[in-house]
Short mmCIF file of C-alpha atoms in Angstrom, two decimals:
data_model
loop_
_atom_site.label_atom_id
_atom_site.label_comp_id
_atom_site.label_asym_id
_atom_site.label_seq_id
_atom_site.Cartn_x
_atom_site.Cartn_y
_atom_site.Cartn_z
CA UNK A 84 0.00 -0.33 0.12
CA UNK A 85 2.87 2.63 1.19
CA UNK A 86 4.66 1.45 -1.82
CA UNK A 87 2.03 2.18 -4.51
CA UNK A 88 1.16 5.52 -2.67
CA UNK A 89 5.03 6.79 -3.06
CA UNK A 90 4.33 5.68 -7.23
CA UNK A 91 1.57 7.76 -7.22
CA UNK A 92 3.42 10.47 -5.42
CA UNK A 93 6.32 10.47 -7.97
CA UNK A 94 3.49 9.82 -11.31
CA UNK A 95 2.13 13.04 -9.47
CA UNK A 96 5.52 15.06 -9.50
CA UNK A 97 6.46 14.02 -13.44
CA UNK A 98 3.39 15.30 -14.34
CA UNK A 99 3.52 18.04 -12.51
CA UNK A 100 6.99 19.13 -13.70
CA UNK A 101 5.92 18.16 -17.64
CA UNK A 102 2.78 20.21 -17.22
CA UNK A 103 5.09 23.30 -15.77
CA UNK A 104 7.49 23.46 -18.36
CA UNK A 105 6.73 26.77 -19.06
CA UNK A 106 8.34 27.42 -22.42
CA UNK A 107 11.16 26.37 -24.54
CA UNK A 108 13.12 29.77 -23.63
CA UNK A 109 17.05 28.59 -23.00
CA UNK A 110 19.85 31.28 -22.52
CA UNK A 111 21.22 29.45 -25.82
CA UNK A 112 18.25 30.10 -27.35
CA UNK A 113 17.69 33.68 -26.32
CA UNK A 114 21.77 34.44 -26.99
CA UNK A 115 22.61 35.66 -30.24
CA UNK A 116 25.98 35.09 -32.06
CA UNK A 117 27.00 38.83 -32.06
CA UNK A 118 26.55 39.00 -28.09
CA UNK A 119 27.77 36.13 -27.30
CA UNK A 120 31.03 37.33 -29.36
CA UNK A 121 32.01 40.28 -27.63
CA UNK A 122 32.85 41.52 -30.47
CA UNK A 123 31.14 44.40 -33.49
CA UNK A 124 30.41 42.50 -35.86
CA UNK A 125 31.59 44.14 -39.31
CA UNK A 126 29.40 44.08 -43.00
CA UNK A 127 30.96 43.73 -46.55
CA UNK A 128 27.53 44.69 -48.07
CA UNK A 129 28.60 48.51 -48.41
CA UNK A 130 31.92 46.98 -50.85
CA UNK A 131 28.93 45.32 -53.00
CA UNK A 132 28.42 49.32 -54.10
CA UNK A 133 31.24 50.10 -54.79
CA UNK A 134 31.65 51.19 -58.24
CA UNK A 135 34.74 53.29 -60.10
CA UNK A 136 36.16 53.96 -56.58
CA UNK A 137 32.72 55.55 -55.24
CA UNK A 138 30.21 54.18 -53.47
CA UNK A 139 26.86 54.38 -55.86
CA UNK A 140 23.51 53.71 -53.51
CA UNK A 141 19.85 54.74 -54.29
CA UNK A 142 17.28 55.38 -51.85
CA UNK A 143 16.43 51.94 -51.06
CA UNK A 144 20.13 50.89 -51.03
CA UNK A 145 20.84 53.67 -48.20
CA UNK A 146 17.76 52.13 -45.80
CA UNK A 147 18.95 48.78 -46.06
CA UNK A 148 22.52 49.69 -45.20
CA UNK A 149 21.47 51.94 -41.71
CA UNK A 150 19.32 48.97 -40.89
CA UNK A 151 22.15 46.92 -41.12
CA UNK A 152 25.45 49.09 -39.83
CA UNK A 153 23.66 52.27 -38.22
CA UNK A 154 25.01 52.34 -34.57
CA UNK A 155 21.95 54.02 -33.22
CA UNK A 156 19.48 51.21 -34.52
CA UNK A 157 22.38 48.60 -32.92
CA UNK A 158 21.93 50.54 -29.66
CA UNK A 159 18.31 50.16 -29.20
CA UNK A 160 18.10 46.99 -30.60
CA UNK A 161 20.31 45.69 -27.45
CA UNK A 162 16.79 46.91 -25.25
CA UNK A 163 15.32 43.68 -26.86
CA UNK A 164 18.08 41.33 -25.84
CA UNK A 165 18.34 42.97 -22.11
CA UNK A 166 14.64 41.94 -22.41
CA UNK A 167 14.38 38.50 -23.56
CA UNK A 168 16.49 37.98 -20.64
CA UNK A 169 14.63 39.92 -18.54
CA UNK A 170 12.10 37.17 -19.50
CA UNK A 171 14.73 33.78 -19.20
CA UNK A 172 14.98 35.47 -15.77
CA UNK A 173 11.29 34.95 -14.46
CA UNK A 174 11.73 31.41 -15.18
CA UNK A 175 13.75 31.47 -11.51
CA UNK A 176 11.37 30.65 -9.28
CA UNK A 177 10.58 27.41 -11.18
CA UNK A 178 14.09 26.15 -11.59
CA UNK A 179 14.90 22.48 -10.17
CA UNK A 180 17.59 23.09 -7.17
CA UNK A 181 19.26 19.75 -6.51
CA UNK A 182 21.56 19.88 -3.01
CA UNK A 183 23.88 17.03 -1.84
CA UNK A 184 26.26 17.70 0.91
CA UNK A 185 29.10 14.60 2.27
CA UNK A 186 30.24 15.33 6.19
CA UNK A 187 33.20 13.41 7.64
CA UNK A 188 34.57 13.75 11.47
CA UNK A 189 36.34 12.05 13.92
CA UNK A 190 36.45 12.38 17.42
CA UNK A 191 38.81 11.64 20.95
CA UNK A 192 37.46 12.01 23.95
CA UNK A 193 39.10 11.03 27.52
CA UNK A 194 36.36 9.40 29.29
CA UNK A 195 34.86 10.15 32.89
CA UNK A 196 32.34 7.49 33.46
CA UNK A 197 32.50 3.49 32.67
CA UNK A 198 29.03 4.15 30.96
CA UNK A 199 30.82 4.94 28.16
CA UNK A 200 31.98 1.65 27.36
CA UNK A 201 35.41 2.00 26.80
CA UNK A 202 36.96 0.94 30.15
CA UNK A 203 37.22 2.22 33.90
CA UNK A 204 40.31 4.77 34.23
CA UNK A 205 40.66 8.04 33.01
CA UNK A 206 43.19 6.94 30.42
CA UNK A 207 40.55 5.33 28.55
CA UNK A 208 39.79 7.07 25.59
CA UNK A 209 36.05 7.48 23.58
CA UNK A 210 37.00 7.12 19.22
CA UNK A 211 34.21 7.76 17.24
CA UNK A 212 33.83 7.61 13.46
CA UNK A 213 31.02 9.29 11.57
CA UNK A 214 30.37 9.71 7.65
CA UNK A 215 27.10 11.20 6.81
CA UNK A 216 25.98 12.12 2.83
CA UNK A 217 22.53 14.15 2.02
CA UNK A 218 21.04 14.90 -1.60
CA UNK A 219 17.93 16.44 -1.97
CA UNK A 220 15.60 17.79 -4.72
CA UNK A 221 13.20 20.71 -4.69
CA UNK A 222 11.46 22.95 -7.33
CA UNK A 223 8.08 24.87 -7.49
CA UNK A 224 5.27 24.58 -10.20
CA UNK A 225 3.49 26.62 -11.89
CA UNK A 226 0.79 25.58 -9.54
CA UNK A 227 2.33 27.46 -6.90
CA UNK A 228 2.96 23.65 -5.14
CA UNK A 229 6.82 22.94 -3.89
CA UNK A 230 7.79 19.48 -4.00
CA UNK A 231 10.82 18.13 -2.01
CA UNK A 232 12.20 15.15 -1.95
CA UNK A 233 15.85 13.85 -0.04
CA UNK A 234 17.94 10.74 1.28
CA UNK A 235 20.59 10.48 3.41
CA UNK A 236 22.56 8.12 4.32
CA UNK A 237 25.34 8.16 7.49
CA UNK A 238 27.84 5.32 8.96
CA UNK A 239 28.69 5.53 12.91
CA UNK A 240 31.52 3.47 14.12
CA UNK A 241 32.98 3.77 18.04
CA UNK A 242 35.06 1.55 20.32
CA UNK A 243 32.03 1.99 22.55
CA UNK A 244 31.06 -1.53 24.00
CA UNK A 245 27.36 -0.40 24.50
CA UNK A 246 26.59 -0.24 20.67
CA UNK A 247 25.42 -4.02 19.45
CA UNK A 248 24.85 -2.18 16.30
CA UNK A 249 29.00 -1.02 15.26
CA UNK A 250 29.27 0.47 12.49
CA UNK A 251 25.89 1.39 12.28
CA UNK A 252 24.17 2.30 8.93
CA UNK A 253 20.90 4.60 9.31
CA UNK A 254 19.69 5.69 5.97
CA UNK A 255 16.28 8.09 5.67
CA UNK A 256 13.97 9.05 2.46
CA UNK A 257 11.93 12.22 2.35
CA UNK A 258 9.16 13.36 0.10
CA UNK A 259 7.34 16.47 0.81
CA UNK A 260 5.02 19.33 -0.51
CA UNK A 261 3.68 22.11 -0.20
CA UNK A 262 0.28 24.43 -1.54
CA UNK A 263 -0.47 27.61 -1.21
CA UNK A 264 -4.46 27.75 -0.93
CA UNK A 265 -5.14 31.96 -1.17
CA UNK A 266 -2.07 33.57 -1.56
CA UNK A 267 0.19 32.59 -4.70
CA UNK A 268 -2.55 29.90 -4.98
CA UNK A 269 -2.89 28.54 -8.78
CA UNK A 270 -1.56 29.17 -12.50
CA UNK A 271 -2.29 33.32 -12.45
CA UNK A 272 -0.11 34.46 -9.48
CA UNK A 273 2.88 31.90 -10.12
CA UNK A 274 3.06 32.79 -13.50
CA UNK A 275 2.10 36.42 -13.56
CA UNK A 276 6.04 37.72 -13.70
CA UNK A 277 6.24 35.77 -16.58
CA UNK A 278 3.58 37.06 -18.67
CA UNK A 279 4.80 40.55 -17.60
CA UNK A 280 8.38 39.61 -19.37
CA UNK A 281 6.71 38.13 -22.39
CA UNK A 282 4.70 41.94 -23.21
CA UNK A 283 7.40 43.55 -22.30
CA UNK A 284 9.75 41.48 -24.27
CA UNK A 285 6.53 42.67 -27.19
CA UNK A 286 6.64 45.62 -25.91
CA UNK A 287 10.13 46.32 -26.58
CA UNK A 288 10.07 44.98 -30.27
CA UNK A 289 7.17 47.42 -30.97
CA UNK A 290 9.39 50.13 -29.38
CA UNK A 291 12.08 49.28 -31.78
CA UNK A 292 9.80 48.52 -34.50
CA UNK A 293 8.80 52.98 -33.85
CA UNK A 294 12.67 53.79 -33.49
CA UNK A 295 12.92 52.12 -37.01
CA UNK A 296 10.25 53.79 -38.24
CA UNK A 297 11.63 57.02 -37.48
CA UNK A 298 15.15 56.27 -38.52
CA UNK A 299 14.11 55.55 -41.93
CA UNK A 300 11.99 58.23 -42.43
CA UNK A 301 15.62 60.34 -41.24
CA UNK A 302 17.71 58.58 -43.58
CA UNK A 303 15.27 59.32 -46.33
CA UNK A 304 15.38 63.04 -45.56
CA UNK A 305 19.74 62.98 -44.82
CA UNK A 306 18.90 61.16 -48.43
CA UNK A 307 16.70 63.69 -50.22
CA UNK A 308 18.87 66.58 -48.39
CA UNK A 309 22.27 65.40 -49.87
CA UNK A 310 20.05 64.95 -53.72
CA UNK A 311 18.81 68.52 -53.00
CA UNK A 312 22.54 69.66 -52.08
CA UNK A 313 24.21 68.01 -55.14
CA UNK A 314 21.05 69.70 -57.47
CA UNK A 315 21.83 72.95 -55.99
CA UNK A 316 25.41 72.67 -56.69
CA UNK A 317 25.04 71.98 -60.45
CA UNK A 318 22.91 74.76 -60.42
CA UNK A 319 25.15 77.26 -59.12
CA UNK A 320 28.39 75.72 -61.73
CA UNK A 321 25.42 76.23 -64.31
CA UNK A 322 24.61 79.64 -63.68
CA UNK A 323 28.53 80.55 -62.98
CA UNK A 324 29.18 79.27 -66.70
CA UNK A 325 26.63 81.42 -67.94
CA UNK A 326 27.90 84.87 -65.96
CA UNK A 327 31.51 83.26 -67.23
CA UNK A 328 30.20 83.49 -71.11
CA UNK A 329 28.63 87.12 -70.17
CA UNK A 330 32.10 88.46 -68.76
CA UNK A 331 33.77 86.47 -71.82
CA UNK A 332 31.65 88.21 -74.55
CA UNK A 333 31.60 91.82 -72.47
CA UNK A 334 35.29 91.58 -72.82
CA UNK A 335 35.99 91.19 -76.07
CA UNK A 336 33.45 93.90 -76.59
CA UNK A 337 35.73 95.88 -74.35
CA UNK A 338 38.66 95.08 -76.46
CA UNK A 339 36.75 95.53 -79.52
CA UNK A 340 35.67 99.45 -78.44
CA UNK A 341 32.44 98.32 -78.53
CA UNK A 342 31.34 98.41 -74.70
CA UNK A 343 32.51 101.22 -71.91
CA UNK A 344 35.30 100.02 -69.44
CA UNK A 345 32.74 100.83 -66.78
CA UNK A 346 30.09 98.42 -67.85
CA UNK A 347 32.14 95.07 -67.81
CA UNK A 348 32.20 95.74 -63.98
CA UNK A 349 28.90 94.51 -63.78
CA UNK A 350 29.72 91.16 -65.43
CA UNK A 351 32.65 90.84 -63.80
CA UNK A 352 31.37 91.11 -60.20
CA UNK A 353 28.66 88.81 -61.41
CA UNK A 354 31.45 86.26 -61.94
CA UNK A 355 32.84 86.29 -58.57
CA UNK A 356 29.44 86.42 -56.20
CA UNK A 357 28.27 83.19 -58.11
CA UNK A 358 31.62 81.91 -57.85
CA UNK A 359 31.29 82.00 -54.19
CA UNK A 360 27.43 80.67 -54.09
CA UNK A 361 29.45 77.37 -55.72
CA UNK A 362 31.64 77.53 -53.16
CA UNK A 363 28.98 77.75 -50.37
CA UNK A 364 27.09 75.05 -52.16
CA UNK A 365 30.22 72.82 -52.36
CA UNK A 366 30.63 72.80 -48.86
CA UNK A 367 26.72 72.19 -48.47
CA UNK A 368 26.91 69.31 -50.64
CA UNK A 369 29.82 68.16 -48.60
CA UNK A 370 27.96 68.32 -45.15
CA UNK A 371 24.73 66.59 -46.65
CA UNK A 372 27.02 63.35 -47.47
CA UNK A 373 28.71 63.35 -44.50
CA UNK A 374 25.91 63.19 -42.92
CA UNK A 375 24.67 60.46 -45.19
CA UNK A 376 27.95 58.63 -44.47
CA UNK A 377 26.72 58.43 -41.04
CA UNK A 378 23.84 57.32 -41.47
CA UNK A 379 24.71 54.53 -43.51
CA UNK A 380 27.81 53.30 -41.80
CA UNK A 381 30.63 54.39 -44.14
CA UNK A 382 32.88 55.14 -42.35
CA UNK A 383 33.46 52.07 -39.90
CA UNK A 384 35.55 50.41 -42.90
CA UNK A 385 38.93 52.62 -42.99
CA UNK A 386 39.17 51.55 -46.58
CA UNK A 387 35.99 53.45 -47.43
CA UNK A 388 36.31 56.78 -45.98
CA UNK A 389 38.25 58.21 -48.75
CA UNK A 390 35.20 56.82 -51.11
CA UNK A 391 32.70 59.28 -52.59
CA UNK A 392 29.23 58.63 -52.55
CA UNK A 393 27.19 58.62 -55.92
CA UNK A 394 23.10 59.03 -55.50
CA UNK A 395 21.28 57.12 -57.94
CA UNK A 396 17.69 58.84 -57.17
CA UNK A 397 16.37 62.14 -58.73
CA UNK A 398 13.98 64.14 -56.77
CA UNK A 399 11.40 64.22 -59.82
CA UNK A 400 8.10 62.69 -59.25
CA UNK A 401 7.35 60.11 -62.04
CA UNK A 402 3.83 59.16 -62.94
CA UNK A 403 1.06 61.03 -61.25
CA UNK A 404 1.17 63.08 -57.97
CA UNK A 405 -0.44 61.12 -55.08
CA UNK A 406 -3.68 61.78 -53.64
CA UNK A 407 -4.73 60.69 -49.98
CA UNK A 408 -7.64 60.80 -47.93
CA UNK A 409 -7.31 61.89 -44.13
CA UNK A 410 -9.86 59.86 -42.46
CA UNK A 411 -8.49 56.87 -44.16
CA UNK A 412 -4.59 57.58 -43.89
CA UNK A 413 -5.63 58.20 -40.06
CA UNK A 414 -7.34 54.64 -39.67
CA UNK A 415 -4.04 52.80 -40.64
CA UNK A 416 -1.95 54.93 -38.77
CA UNK A 417 -3.92 53.89 -36.10
CA UNK A 418 -3.94 50.48 -36.59
CA UNK A 419 -0.82 49.99 -38.01
CA UNK A 420 2.02 52.08 -36.06
CA UNK A 421 3.94 50.31 -33.76
CA UNK A 422 3.46 52.32 -31.19
CA UNK A 423 0.00 52.06 -30.55
CA UNK A 424 0.68 48.21 -30.35
CA UNK A 425 3.43 49.31 -27.97
CA UNK A 426 1.11 51.65 -25.69
CA UNK A 427 -1.34 47.93 -25.64
CA UNK A 428 1.21 45.87 -24.53
CA UNK A 429 1.77 48.42 -21.23
CA UNK A 430 -1.51 48.45 -20.28
CA UNK A 431 -1.60 44.92 -20.61
CA UNK A 432 1.31 44.48 -18.15
CA UNK A 433 -0.44 47.27 -15.96
CA UNK A 434 -3.32 44.81 -16.11
CA UNK A 435 -1.45 41.45 -15.10
CA UNK A 436 0.74 43.71 -12.36
CA UNK A 437 -2.70 45.08 -10.49
CA UNK A 438 -4.03 40.88 -10.49
CA UNK A 439 -1.08 39.51 -8.82
CA UNK A 440 -1.04 42.81 -6.90
CA UNK A 441 -4.78 41.90 -5.75
CA UNK A 442 -3.74 38.67 -5.10
CA UNK A 443 -0.41 39.43 -2.52
CA UNK A 444 -3.33 41.09 -0.36
CA UNK A 445 -4.75 37.55 0.54
CA UNK A 446 -3.88 35.81 3.59
CA UNK A 447 -1.53 33.17 3.07
CA UNK A 448 -2.81 29.85 3.94
CA UNK A 449 -0.79 27.07 2.92
CA UNK A 450 -1.15 22.63 3.19
CA UNK A 451 1.89 20.92 3.24
CA UNK A 452 2.68 17.32 3.99
CA UNK A 453 5.79 15.30 4.26
CA UNK A 454 6.73 11.43 4.64
CA UNK A 455 9.50 9.98 6.12
CA UNK A 456 11.10 6.53 5.88
CA UNK A 457 14.05 5.33 8.12
CA UNK A 458 16.21 2.43 7.84
CA UNK A 459 19.16 1.46 9.71
CA UNK A 460 21.77 -1.77 9.53
CA UNK A 461 25.33 -2.98 10.36
CA UNK A 462 27.29 -5.64 12.10
CA UNK A 463 25.24 -6.60 15.07
CA UNK A 464 27.00 -7.54 18.63
CA UNK A 465 25.73 -9.54 21.83
CA UNK A 466 26.69 -6.75 24.37
CA UNK A 467 27.32 -9.84 27.04
CA UNK A 468 29.29 -11.84 25.37
CA UNK A 469 30.53 -9.53 22.62
CA UNK A 470 30.48 -12.00 20.11
CA UNK A 471 29.48 -10.89 16.77
CA UNK A 472 25.80 -12.63 15.95
CA UNK A 473 24.71 -11.08 12.24
CA UNK A 474 27.26 -8.91 9.70
CA UNK A 475 25.10 -6.36 8.08
CA UNK A 476 25.87 -3.33 6.67
CA UNK A 477 24.37 -0.22 4.24
CA UNK A 478 22.78 -2.76 1.92
CA UNK A 479 20.45 -4.14 4.64
CA UNK A 480 19.72 -0.57 5.43
CA UNK A 481 18.32 0.63 2.21
CA UNK A 482 16.52 -3.02 2.36
CA UNK A 483 14.42 -1.58 5.58
CA UNK A 484 14.50 2.06 4.19
CA UNK A 485 12.48 0.66 1.04
CA UNK A 486 10.89 -1.55 2.68
CA UNK A 487 8.70 1.65 4.35
CA UNK A 488 8.61 -0.69 8.10
CA UNK A 489 9.53 2.32 10.00
CA UNK A 490 7.46 5.80 8.45
CA UNK A 491 6.67 8.81 9.79
CA UNK A 492 3.76 11.43 8.43
CA UNK A 493 3.82 15.15 8.65
CA UNK A 494 0.56 17.68 7.54
CA UNK A 495 0.05 21.24 8.46
CA UNK A 496 -2.35 23.68 7.54
CA UNK A 497 -1.18 27.18 8.27
CA UNK A 498 -2.15 30.51 8.07
CA UNK A 499 -0.37 33.67 8.24
CA UNK A 500 -3.02 36.40 8.39
CA UNK A 501 -1.49 40.01 8.35
CA UNK A 502 -4.00 42.84 10.53
CA UNK A 503 -2.31 46.01 7.98
CA UNK A 504 -0.54 44.75 4.44
CA UNK A 505 0.99 47.84 3.66
CA UNK A 506 3.12 46.55 1.51
CA UNK A 507 1.18 44.69 -0.89
CA UNK A 508 -1.60 47.51 -0.70
CA UNK A 509 1.52 49.68 -1.85
CA UNK A 510 2.25 47.58 -4.74
CA UNK A 511 -1.19 47.60 -5.70
CA UNK A 512 -1.56 51.56 -5.65
CA UNK A 513 1.72 51.80 -7.60
CA UNK A 514 0.23 49.15 -10.29
CA UNK A 515 -2.50 51.00 -10.50
CA UNK A 516 -1.24 54.58 -10.73
CA UNK A 517 1.17 53.21 -13.83
CA UNK A 518 -2.49 51.95 -15.16
CA UNK A 519 -3.11 55.65 -15.09
CA UNK A 520 -0.10 56.97 -16.38
CA UNK A 521 -0.32 54.00 -19.56
CA UNK A 522 -4.29 55.73 -20.24
CA UNK A 523 -2.71 58.76 -20.58
CA UNK A 524 0.03 57.66 -22.69
CA UNK A 525 -1.59 55.48 -24.94
CA UNK A 526 -4.31 58.48 -25.74
CA UNK A 527 -1.18 60.76 -26.07
CA UNK A 528 0.31 58.21 -28.72
CA UNK A 529 -3.18 58.39 -30.79
CA UNK A 530 -3.15 62.08 -30.31
CA UNK A 531 0.62 62.51 -31.40
CA UNK A 532 -0.02 60.02 -34.30
CA UNK A 533 -3.12 61.85 -35.68
CA UNK A 534 -1.52 65.57 -35.07
CA UNK A 535 1.16 63.81 -37.51
CA UNK A 536 -1.27 62.41 -39.96
CA UNK A 537 -2.72 65.64 -40.27
CA UNK A 538 1.05 67.25 -40.60
CA UNK A 539 1.71 64.94 -43.07
CA UNK A 540 -1.44 65.23 -45.68
CA UNK A 541 -1.05 68.92 -45.44
CA UNK A 542 2.22 68.89 -46.10
CA UNK A 543 1.63 66.31 -49.12
CA UNK A 544 -0.87 68.65 -50.17
CA UNK A 545 1.06 71.86 -50.08
CA UNK A 546 4.30 70.16 -51.52
CA UNK A 547 2.05 68.95 -54.66
CA UNK A 548 0.81 72.97 -55.11
CA UNK A 549 4.28 74.24 -55.01
CA UNK A 550 5.81 71.44 -57.54
CA UNK A 551 2.96 72.71 -60.07
CA UNK A 552 3.74 76.54 -59.37
CA UNK A 553 7.76 75.81 -59.04
CA UNK A 554 7.22 74.03 -62.76
CA UNK A 555 5.54 76.74 -64.39
CA UNK A 556 8.00 79.50 -62.67
CA UNK A 557 10.69 77.57 -64.26
CA UNK A 558 9.54 77.57 -67.70
CA UNK A 559 8.07 81.46 -67.43
CA UNK A 560 11.90 82.14 -66.41
CA UNK A 561 13.74 80.00 -69.20
CA UNK A 562 11.52 82.06 -71.60
CA UNK A 563 12.18 85.14 -70.21
CA UNK A 564 15.59 84.61 -70.31
CA UNK A 565 15.84 83.39 -73.83
CA UNK A 566 13.42 86.91 -74.53
CA UNK A 567 16.16 88.95 -72.86
CA UNK A 568 19.11 87.30 -74.53
CA UNK A 569 17.72 88.00 -77.76
CA UNK A 570 16.66 91.87 -77.17
CA UNK A 571 20.45 91.90 -75.93
CA UNK A 572 21.89 90.75 -79.07
CA UNK A 573 19.87 92.79 -81.15
CA UNK A 574 21.14 95.75 -78.54
CA UNK A 575 17.29 96.69 -77.60
CA UNK A 576 18.60 95.82 -73.68
CA UNK A 577 21.89 95.99 -71.56
CA UNK A 578 23.45 93.01 -70.16
CA UNK A 579 22.41 93.79 -66.86
CA UNK A 580 18.87 92.10 -67.89
CA UNK A 581 20.51 89.36 -68.77
CA UNK A 582 22.04 88.51 -65.67
CA UNK A 583 19.29 89.97 -63.88
CA UNK A 584 17.49 86.85 -65.82
CA UNK A 585 19.94 84.45 -65.13
CA UNK A 586 19.91 85.01 -61.38
CA UNK A 587 16.13 84.45 -61.52
CA UNK A 588 16.07 81.51 -63.48
CA UNK A 589 18.87 80.12 -60.85
CA UNK A 590 15.98 81.23 -58.59
CA UNK A 591 14.06 79.60 -60.30
CA UNK A 592 15.68 76.10 -60.35
CA UNK A 593 16.27 76.21 -56.75
CA UNK A 594 12.45 76.12 -56.04
CA UNK A 595 11.53 73.51 -58.44
CA UNK A 596 14.44 71.37 -56.97
CA UNK A 597 13.04 72.48 -53.35
CA UNK A 598 9.71 71.95 -54.00
CA UNK A 599 10.48 68.18 -55.70
CA UNK A 600 12.06 67.13 -52.32
CA UNK A 601 9.51 68.41 -50.69
CA UNK A 602 7.44 66.19 -52.26
CA UNK A 603 9.39 63.35 -51.83
CA UNK A 604 9.92 64.11 -48.35
CA UNK A 605 6.18 64.85 -47.99
CA UNK A 606 5.07 60.96 -49.21
CA UNK A 607 7.97 59.67 -46.82
CA UNK A 608 6.13 61.58 -44.16
CA UNK A 609 2.79 60.26 -45.07
CA UNK A 610 4.06 56.53 -45.13
CA UNK A 611 6.17 57.21 -41.42
CA UNK A 612 2.32 58.30 -40.34
CA UNK A 613 0.97 55.38 -41.03
CA UNK A 614 3.81 53.04 -40.89
CA UNK A 615 4.14 52.02 -44.06
CA UNK A 616 7.99 52.61 -44.14
CA UNK A 617 8.35 49.47 -41.77
CA UNK A 618 6.58 47.11 -44.72
CA UNK A 619 9.56 46.99 -47.11
CA UNK A 620 11.59 45.79 -44.81
CA UNK A 621 9.57 43.76 -42.51
CA UNK A 622 12.07 40.75 -43.13
CA UNK A 623 15.36 42.81 -42.10
CA UNK A 624 13.32 44.30 -38.57
CA UNK A 625 12.42 40.69 -37.70
CA UNK A 626 15.69 39.49 -38.27
CA UNK A 627 16.67 42.50 -36.02
CA UNK A 628 14.26 41.89 -33.17
CA UNK A 629 14.16 38.01 -33.32
#
């Protein structure tokens, strides 16, 4: 009967262990090769864009390089790594614990009584040798049940004549359990920290996605700024060439006596002014390219630090300009933005925390039980004659132990009823405060997204109008320059009008370039506001936040 009960107890423990295999998460499974190596990874992707000594990249290439090599992205990604190991740590209460101990003690003491069994003189010595071993297994399960199983064994020998088992072997088997019935009862309370850690990991992934969404918009802005700076330099180079052409023509006219000496100063000063503008445009392009190099990590490879950038994109829109509806765009944004997902996870964490805090307010009522079995064995002596009557040892002790002939049982029900539980009350109060704060944060996130969508829609509408006006202005100034040039050749106007028309045309070209870039940035703002910037790069994002 006892053997059957013991077998049922062990089977139940195994079933609980299987049921409480809370997760497949493990240290090796969570540890990435990059974190394990302790070194920064190197990427050869950027070298694949090298052509004729230049880094030739499109906008998509710049985004991919940023996602792979940008230091700020990698720093943000480590928050996911930290959250993964926080999840791993939340399983600690359910880790099984195996303890063992081995002790040896030898003692020698002088005797003061014949009852010590070693003689009747003070010169007699009582010697004893004891050896003991212990092994114990303990574990808690998701239901709150804690079990323990221990096996002990000891060997004692002495020169005293009063021990009829010498040496004697004592063994013991203990099986115990403890089950909370109120506080910390059930899976809901005991798995709360794991659920919180899992949601925190999901939240960190959403936060990382939001950071990537912002970074992609940032690299798009930097890329188009470099394109605009390059276009502005090309405009300044053309206007400088036109001014130099006018100056050379006036110089020949002066040499032929067809132009007064004072009139050439106008075209000469215009050349100087446009040369200054070209130098400023070159510096602006250099600054814009340096910002882009930082974003894509171009300077991480020493071999590429001197390589120039060549941008393949043109800001001029292709096809029909896009039209967006505010209500539809806002609906997409509120359902797709990772900030909304992060806010939902934060509120779910708050609800779990509040439920756990309420559980901690309950009294602690614990049911525990223990079963003990004992065995003893050794060489048995007749205390009268001192003769060995039977031999025994550790085997006989274990045979007696697992014969369960000497059992002990114990059960207890313990109630711990705190009159005032201020610590648990404070924990519950803090959890409710955090929920209130996160509710406001969730509403704030929706308000910010709504504002971003509205601004992006207005930005796109303005960009479309500006682009149409800039195209019209550029076309008119081209015609105006052609007319002034023709009048100057016929002698109807001075060179002043030609130079002024050239400046106006350059300003119109810069305005058109600005309008084209603004249109591209407005499209990016729309996709950022809706979260669509992440869609083409979902594979890279999932790989980074795995």
